[in-house]
Amino acid sequence: MTTQAVFESLQSTGLANFLGHQNHWFGALAQLLHIAGLISLLSGILLVSLRLLGVGLREQSPRLLARAATPLIWGGAALLFISGAFIFLPSAGIYDKPAVWIKLALILAALLVHFTLYRKATSTDTPNPVLARSTAVLTIVLWFSVGFAGRAIGFT
Amino acid sequence: MSLIDIAQSISDSPIGSAIAESAIVFPVLEGSHLVGLAISIGLLFITDLRLLGLFLKQVPVDKVLQQLRPWVLGGFAITFLTGGLLFWAEAATLITNPAFPVKLVFIAIAGVNALVFEARLGRRAAEWAALPKPPAAVRFAAAASLTSWTVVVIAGRLIPYLGTVG
C-alpha cells in the first residue's frame, strides 16, 4: 500500500469526514491552536537552550529551568498534535509531499535528541559544557526547522 | 491618490512583485516570520507570565527581564523585517483585509505599552524585584502585553481567512 493510499484511506474515515464537514472557521480555529502550541513548545525549548548555551538566565540551574519548561513543551506538543490532526485528516490526500515528510523526519530527530542528549544535559545543575552547548544547538535547529518546514507545506 | 492606490503601487513595484513571484523568497520569508514570532512573542510571554507571578517564580524578575530582553528584541527584528518584506509583496490585498488594520492597531498598542513599561518600570526593575508581588502597574503592563500580542497573532493568522480573492 502506498503512502498516498494510506493518506486517502485516512481521509475517508468517519472522524476525517466529520472534521471535513465543519464550518471553515473550524479550520481557522485549528490553525490558531496550532500556532499557540508552536509558540508554547518553541518558547520552552528556547528558554532551556539559551541557558545551556550560557546566554540567557545563566545563573539558573538547567535542571530547574527544564522542569519549569516541561509543561510549556509538552502542553504545546499536545496542542500541536491534536490541532495538527484536525488540519491533516480532512484533506490527508493532498499531504503526500516532500515538505510533509521532511517535517515528520525533523520531528522524529528532534524527539530523539530530546529523549537522549536533552534529557541528559538537563538532568544536572552543572552539565558538561560541550554536551550542554551541542544539545542546545541541535535542539534549537531541529525544533525551529520543524516550524519552518510546516510553514513550507502550503507552498509546495 | 488613495491608500488603496498607494498599496497597489507598492506591491506592483519591481521588488514587491519579485518577492511575490519568487517560489523561494516568499515561502522563506513566511517561514522566517513564523520563527521570529516564536522567538520574540514566545520569550515575551514567558517574561509577562513571570511579571504576573505565574511562571519561573524562583528566578529573580529583574534577571528574567534583563537576560531575555536582547532575545525578544532580536526576534522582533526578524519578525518586523520579514513582515515588512511580506507587506511589500502583498500590500494591495492586505490593505483591504479587515484583519490587517486590527493587527497593526494592536502592534501599536503593544508597542506603546512596552515603551511606557520600559521607560517607567523595566529599567528600574532591581528596585521592585525583591517585592513579594510586583507593583500593580507592572502586572497591568504584563497583562496588556499578553492580551495585545495574542490579538496580533490571531489577527495575523486570520488574514488568509478574511481576505477577498484577487
PDB file of C-alpha atoms in Angstrom, chain A residues 2-151:
ATOM      1  CA  THR A   2       1.487   3.363  -0.997  1.00  0.00           C
ATOM      2  CA  THR A   3       1.602   6.262   1.446  1.00  0.00           C
ATOM      3  CA  GLN A   4      -0.778   8.119  -0.876  1.00  0.00           C
ATOM      4  CA  ALA A   5      -3.304   5.266  -0.491  1.00  0.00           C
ATOM      5  CA  VAL A   6      -2.836   5.294   3.303  1.00  0.00           C
ATOM      6  CA  PHE A   7      -3.448   9.064   3.411  1.00  0.00           C
ATOM      7  CA  GLU A   8      -6.549   8.690   1.202  1.00  0.00           C
ATOM      8  CA  SER A   9      -7.981   5.987   3.440  1.00  0.00           C
ATOM      9  CA  LEU A  10      -7.301   8.194   6.487  1.00  0.00           C
ATOM     10  CA  GLN A  11      -9.233  10.970   4.732  1.00  0.00           C
ATOM     11  CA  SER A  12     -12.235   8.671   4.246  1.00  0.00           C
ATOM     12  CA  THR A  13     -12.528   7.675   7.931  1.00  0.00           C
ATOM     13  CA  GLY A  14     -15.556   8.795   9.906  1.00  0.00           C
ATOM     14  CA  LEU A  15     -13.550  11.234  12.022  1.00  0.00           C
ATOM     15  CA  ALA A  16     -11.950  12.840   8.947  1.00  0.00           C
ATOM     16  CA  ASN A  17     -15.385  13.151   7.324  1.00  0.00           C
ATOM     17  CA  PHE A  18     -16.836  14.692  10.457  1.00  0.00           C
ATOM     18  CA  LEU A  19     -13.974  17.212  10.697  1.00  0.00           C
ATOM     19  CA  GLY A  20     -14.170  17.976   6.983  1.00  0.00           C
ATOM     20  CA  HIS A  21     -17.854  18.888   7.233  1.00  0.00           C
ATOM     21  CA  GLN A  22     -17.373  21.530   9.907  1.00  0.00           C
ATOM     22  CA  ASN A  23     -17.687  25.225   9.148  1.00  0.00           C
ATOM     23  CA  HIS A  24     -14.479  26.696   7.634  1.00  0.00           C
ATOM     24  CA  TRP A  25     -13.961  28.639  10.891  1.00  0.00           C
ATOM     25  CA  PHE A  26     -13.287  25.257  12.493  1.00  0.00           C
ATOM     26  CA  GLY A  27     -10.221  25.055  10.225  1.00  0.00           C
ATOM     27  CA  ALA A  28      -9.210  28.581  11.241  1.00  0.00           C
ATOM     28  CA  LEU A  29      -9.573  27.634  14.927  1.00  0.00           C
ATOM     29  CA  ALA A  30      -7.352  24.570  14.384  1.00  0.00           C
ATOM     30  CA  GLN A  31      -4.740  26.854  12.755  1.00  0.00           C
ATOM     31  CA  LEU A  32      -4.878  29.257  15.734  1.00  0.00           C
ATOM     32  CA  LEU A  33      -4.456  26.398  18.216  1.00  0.00           C
ATOM     33  CA  HIS A  34      -1.575  25.073  16.101  1.00  0.00           C
ATOM     34  CA  ILE A  35       0.247  28.421  16.302  1.00  0.00           C
ATOM     35  CA  ALA A  36      -0.477  28.665  20.061  1.00  0.00           C
ATOM     36  CA  GLY A  37       1.036  25.201  20.546  1.00  0.00           C
ATOM     37  CA  LEU A  38       4.030  26.183  18.438  1.00  0.00           C
ATOM     38  CA  ILE A  39       4.698  29.336  20.494  1.00  0.00           C
ATOM     39  CA  SER A  40       4.394  27.323  23.716  1.00  0.00           C
ATOM     40  CA  LEU A  41       6.706  24.491  22.622  1.00  0.00           C
ATOM     41  CA  LEU A  42       9.345  26.696  20.978  1.00  0.00           C
ATOM     42  CA  SER A  43       9.440  29.195  23.869  1.00  0.00           C
ATOM     43  CA  GLY A  44      10.062  26.350  26.359  1.00  0.00           C
ATOM     44  CA  ILE A  45      12.762  24.851  24.114  1.00  0.00           C
ATOM     45  CA  LEU A  46      14.386  28.256  23.689  1.00  0.00           C
ATOM     46  CA  LEU A  47      14.317  29.116  27.405  1.00  0.00           C
ATOM     47  CA  VAL A  48      16.234  25.940  28.313  1.00  0.00           C
ATOM     48  CA  SER A  49      18.546  26.081  25.278  1.00  0.00           C
ATOM     49  CA  LEU A  50      19.615  29.687  25.925  1.00  0.00           C
ATOM     50  CA  ARG A  51      20.587  28.592  29.438  1.00  0.00           C
ATOM     51  CA  LEU A  52      22.521  25.569  28.106  1.00  0.00           C
ATOM     52  CA  LEU A  53      24.374  27.943  25.769  1.00  0.00           C
ATOM     53  CA  GLY A  54      25.111  30.266  28.693  1.00  0.00           C
ATOM     54  CA  VAL A  55      23.424  33.248  27.028  1.00  0.00           C
ATOM     55  CA  GLY A  56      20.133  33.509  28.959  1.00  0.00           C
ATOM     56  CA  LEU A  57      19.172  33.039  32.650  1.00  0.00           C
ATOM     57  CA  ARG A  58      22.757  31.834  33.115  1.00  0.00           C
ATOM     58  CA  GLU A  59      22.688  31.904  36.938  1.00  0.00           C
ATOM     59  CA  GLN A  60      19.843  29.363  36.990  1.00  0.00           C
ATOM     60  CA  SER A  61      20.145  25.592  37.216  1.00  0.00           C
ATOM     61  CA  PRO A  62      19.427  23.917  33.841  1.00  0.00           C
ATOM     62  CA  ARG A  63      17.629  21.155  35.751  1.00  0.00           C
ATOM     63  CA  LEU A  64      15.186  23.562  37.428  1.00  0.00           C
ATOM     64  CA  LEU A  65      14.638  25.583  34.240  1.00  0.00           C
ATOM     65  CA  ALA A  66      13.948  22.402  32.273  1.00  0.00           C
ATOM     66  CA  ARG A  67      11.464  21.324  34.942  1.00  0.00           C
ATOM     67  CA  ALA A  68       9.675  24.704  34.685  1.00  0.00           C
ATOM     68  CA  ALA A  69       9.668  24.490  30.880  1.00  0.00           C
ATOM     69  CA  THR A  70       8.272  20.939  30.757  1.00  0.00           C
ATOM     70  CA  PRO A  71       4.570  21.964  30.823  1.00  0.00           C
ATOM     71  CA  LEU A  72       5.228  24.565  28.088  1.00  0.00           C
ATOM     72  CA  ILE A  73       6.968  21.972  25.910  1.00  0.00           C
ATOM     73  CA  TRP A  74       4.572  19.043  26.368  1.00  0.00           C
ATOM     74  CA  GLY A  75       1.422  21.153  26.653  1.00  0.00           C
ATOM     75  CA  GLY A  76       2.474  22.814  23.395  1.00  0.00           C
ATOM     76  CA  ALA A  77       3.266  19.439  21.795  1.00  0.00           C
ATOM     77  CA  ALA A  78      -0.157  18.046  22.764  1.00  0.00           C
ATOM     78  CA  LEU A  79      -1.899  21.123  21.344  1.00  0.00           C
ATOM     79  CA  LEU A  80       0.179  20.851  18.148  1.00  0.00           C
ATOM     80  CA  PHE A  81      -0.590  17.150  17.745  1.00  0.00           C
ATOM     81  CA  ILE A  82      -4.371  17.474  18.235  1.00  0.00           C
ATOM     82  CA  SER A  83      -4.788  20.621  16.122  1.00  0.00           C
ATOM     83  CA  GLY A  84      -2.382  19.147  13.552  1.00  0.00           C
ATOM     84  CA  ALA A  85      -4.563  16.035  13.263  1.00  0.00           C
ATOM     85  CA  PHE A  86      -7.620  18.276  12.762  1.00  0.00           C
ATOM     86  CA  ILE A  87      -5.816  20.110   9.956  1.00  0.00           C
ATOM     87  CA  PHE A  88      -4.354  16.963   8.354  1.00  0.00           C
ATOM     88  CA  LEU A  89      -7.202  14.413   8.448  1.00  0.00           C
ATOM     89  CA  PRO A  90      -9.941  16.160   6.406  1.00  0.00           C
ATOM     90  CA  SER A  91      -7.562  16.633   3.454  1.00  0.00           C
ATOM     91  CA  ALA A  92      -4.963  13.905   4.114  1.00  0.00           C
ATOM     92  CA  GLY A  93      -4.881  13.022   0.402  1.00  0.00           C
ATOM     93  CA  ILE A  94      -3.064  16.254  -0.529  1.00  0.00           C
ATOM     94  CA  TYR A  95      -0.299  15.834   2.070  1.00  0.00           C
ATOM     95  CA  ASP A  96       1.865  13.117   0.485  1.00  0.00           C
ATOM     96  CA  LYS A  97       4.591  15.605  -0.449  1.00  0.00           C
ATOM     97  CA  PRO A  98       8.256  16.264   0.426  1.00  0.00           C
ATOM     98  CA  ALA A  99       7.689  19.118   2.907  1.00  0.00           C
ATOM     99  CA  VAL A 100       5.421  16.850   4.987  1.00  0.00           C
ATOM    100  CA  TRP A 101       7.962  14.008   5.062  1.00  0.00           C
ATOM    101  CA  ILE A 102      10.780  16.431   5.877  1.00  0.00           C
ATOM    102  CA  LYS A 103       8.689  17.843   8.717  1.00  0.00           C
ATOM    103  CA  LEU A 104       7.939  14.354  10.106  1.00  0.00           C
ATOM    104  CA  ALA A 105      11.631  13.353   9.869  1.00  0.00           C
ATOM    105  CA  LEU A 106      12.615  16.560  11.700  1.00  0.00           C
ATOM    106  CA  ILE A 107      10.032  15.853  14.438  1.00  0.00           C
ATOM    107  CA  LEU A 108      11.438  12.334  14.913  1.00  0.00           C
ATOM    108  CA  ALA A 109      15.017  13.666  15.038  1.00  0.00           C
ATOM    109  CA  ALA A 110      14.017  16.414  17.494  1.00  0.00           C
ATOM    110  CA  LEU A 111      12.239  13.882  19.742  1.00  0.00           C
ATOM    111  CA  LEU A 112      15.256  11.559  19.602  1.00  0.00           C
ATOM    112  CA  VAL A 113      17.574  14.376  20.732  1.00  0.00           C
ATOM    113  CA  HIS A 114      15.024  15.369  23.376  1.00  0.00           C
ATOM    114  CA  PHE A 115      14.884  11.931  24.985  1.00  0.00           C
ATOM    115  CA  THR A 116      18.657  11.381  24.880  1.00  0.00           C
ATOM    116  CA  LEU A 117      21.004  14.414  24.855  1.00  0.00           C
ATOM    117  CA  TYR A 118      18.471  16.962  26.163  1.00  0.00           C
ATOM    118  CA  ARG A 119      17.362  14.677  28.989  1.00  0.00           C
ATOM    119  CA  LYS A 120      20.993  14.072  29.977  1.00  0.00           C
ATOM    120  CA  ALA A 121      22.031  17.743  29.739  1.00  0.00           C
ATOM    121  CA  THR A 122      19.084  18.878  31.863  1.00  0.00           C
ATOM    122  CA  SER A 123      19.369  16.138  34.496  1.00  0.00           C
ATOM    123  CA  THR A 124      22.035  18.033  36.461  1.00  0.00           C
ATOM    124  CA  ASP A 125      22.789  21.543  37.746  1.00  0.00           C
ATOM    125  CA  THR A 126      26.209  21.565  36.073  1.00  0.00           C
ATOM    126  CA  PRO A 127      26.147  19.707  32.742  1.00  0.00           C
ATOM    127  CA  ASN A 128      29.289  19.091  30.737  1.00  0.00           C
ATOM    128  CA  PRO A 129      29.710  22.330  28.699  1.00  0.00           C
ATOM    129  CA  VAL A 130      30.297  20.537  25.403  1.00  0.00           C
ATOM    130  CA  LEU A 131      27.208  18.353  25.914  1.00  0.00           C
ATOM    131  CA  ALA A 132      25.166  21.393  27.002  1.00  0.00           C
ATOM    132  CA  ARG A 133      26.125  23.507  24.003  1.00  0.00           C
ATOM    133  CA  SER A 134      25.771  20.807  21.368  1.00  0.00           C
ATOM    134  CA  THR A 135      22.400  19.761  22.814  1.00  0.00           C
ATOM    135  CA  ALA A 136      21.165  23.363  22.753  1.00  0.00           C
ATOM    136  CA  VAL A 137      22.265  23.943  19.154  1.00  0.00           C
ATOM    137  CA  LEU A 138      20.724  20.655  17.929  1.00  0.00           C
ATOM    138  CA  THR A 139      17.514  21.246  19.883  1.00  0.00           C
ATOM    139  CA  ILE A 140      17.036  24.807  18.601  1.00  0.00           C
ATOM    140  CA  VAL A 141      17.909  23.947  14.994  1.00  0.00           C
ATOM    141  CA  LEU A 142      15.697  20.829  14.854  1.00  0.00           C
ATOM    142  CA  TRP A 143      12.590  22.244  16.561  1.00  0.00           C
ATOM    143  CA  PHE A 144      12.699  25.564  14.704  1.00  0.00           C
ATOM    144  CA  SER A 145      13.219  23.672  11.427  1.00  0.00           C
ATOM    145  CA  VAL A 146      10.031  21.723  12.196  1.00  0.00           C
ATOM    146  CA  GLY A 147       8.150  25.033  12.307  1.00  0.00           C
ATOM    147  CA  PHE A 148       9.868  26.254   9.155  1.00  0.00           C
ATOM    148  CA  ALA A 149       9.101  23.027   7.254  1.00  0.00           C
ATOM    149  CA  GLY A 150       5.492  23.206   8.462  1.00  0.00           C
ATOM    150  CA  ARG A 151       5.138  26.705   7.060  1.00  0.00           C
TER     151      ARG A 151
END
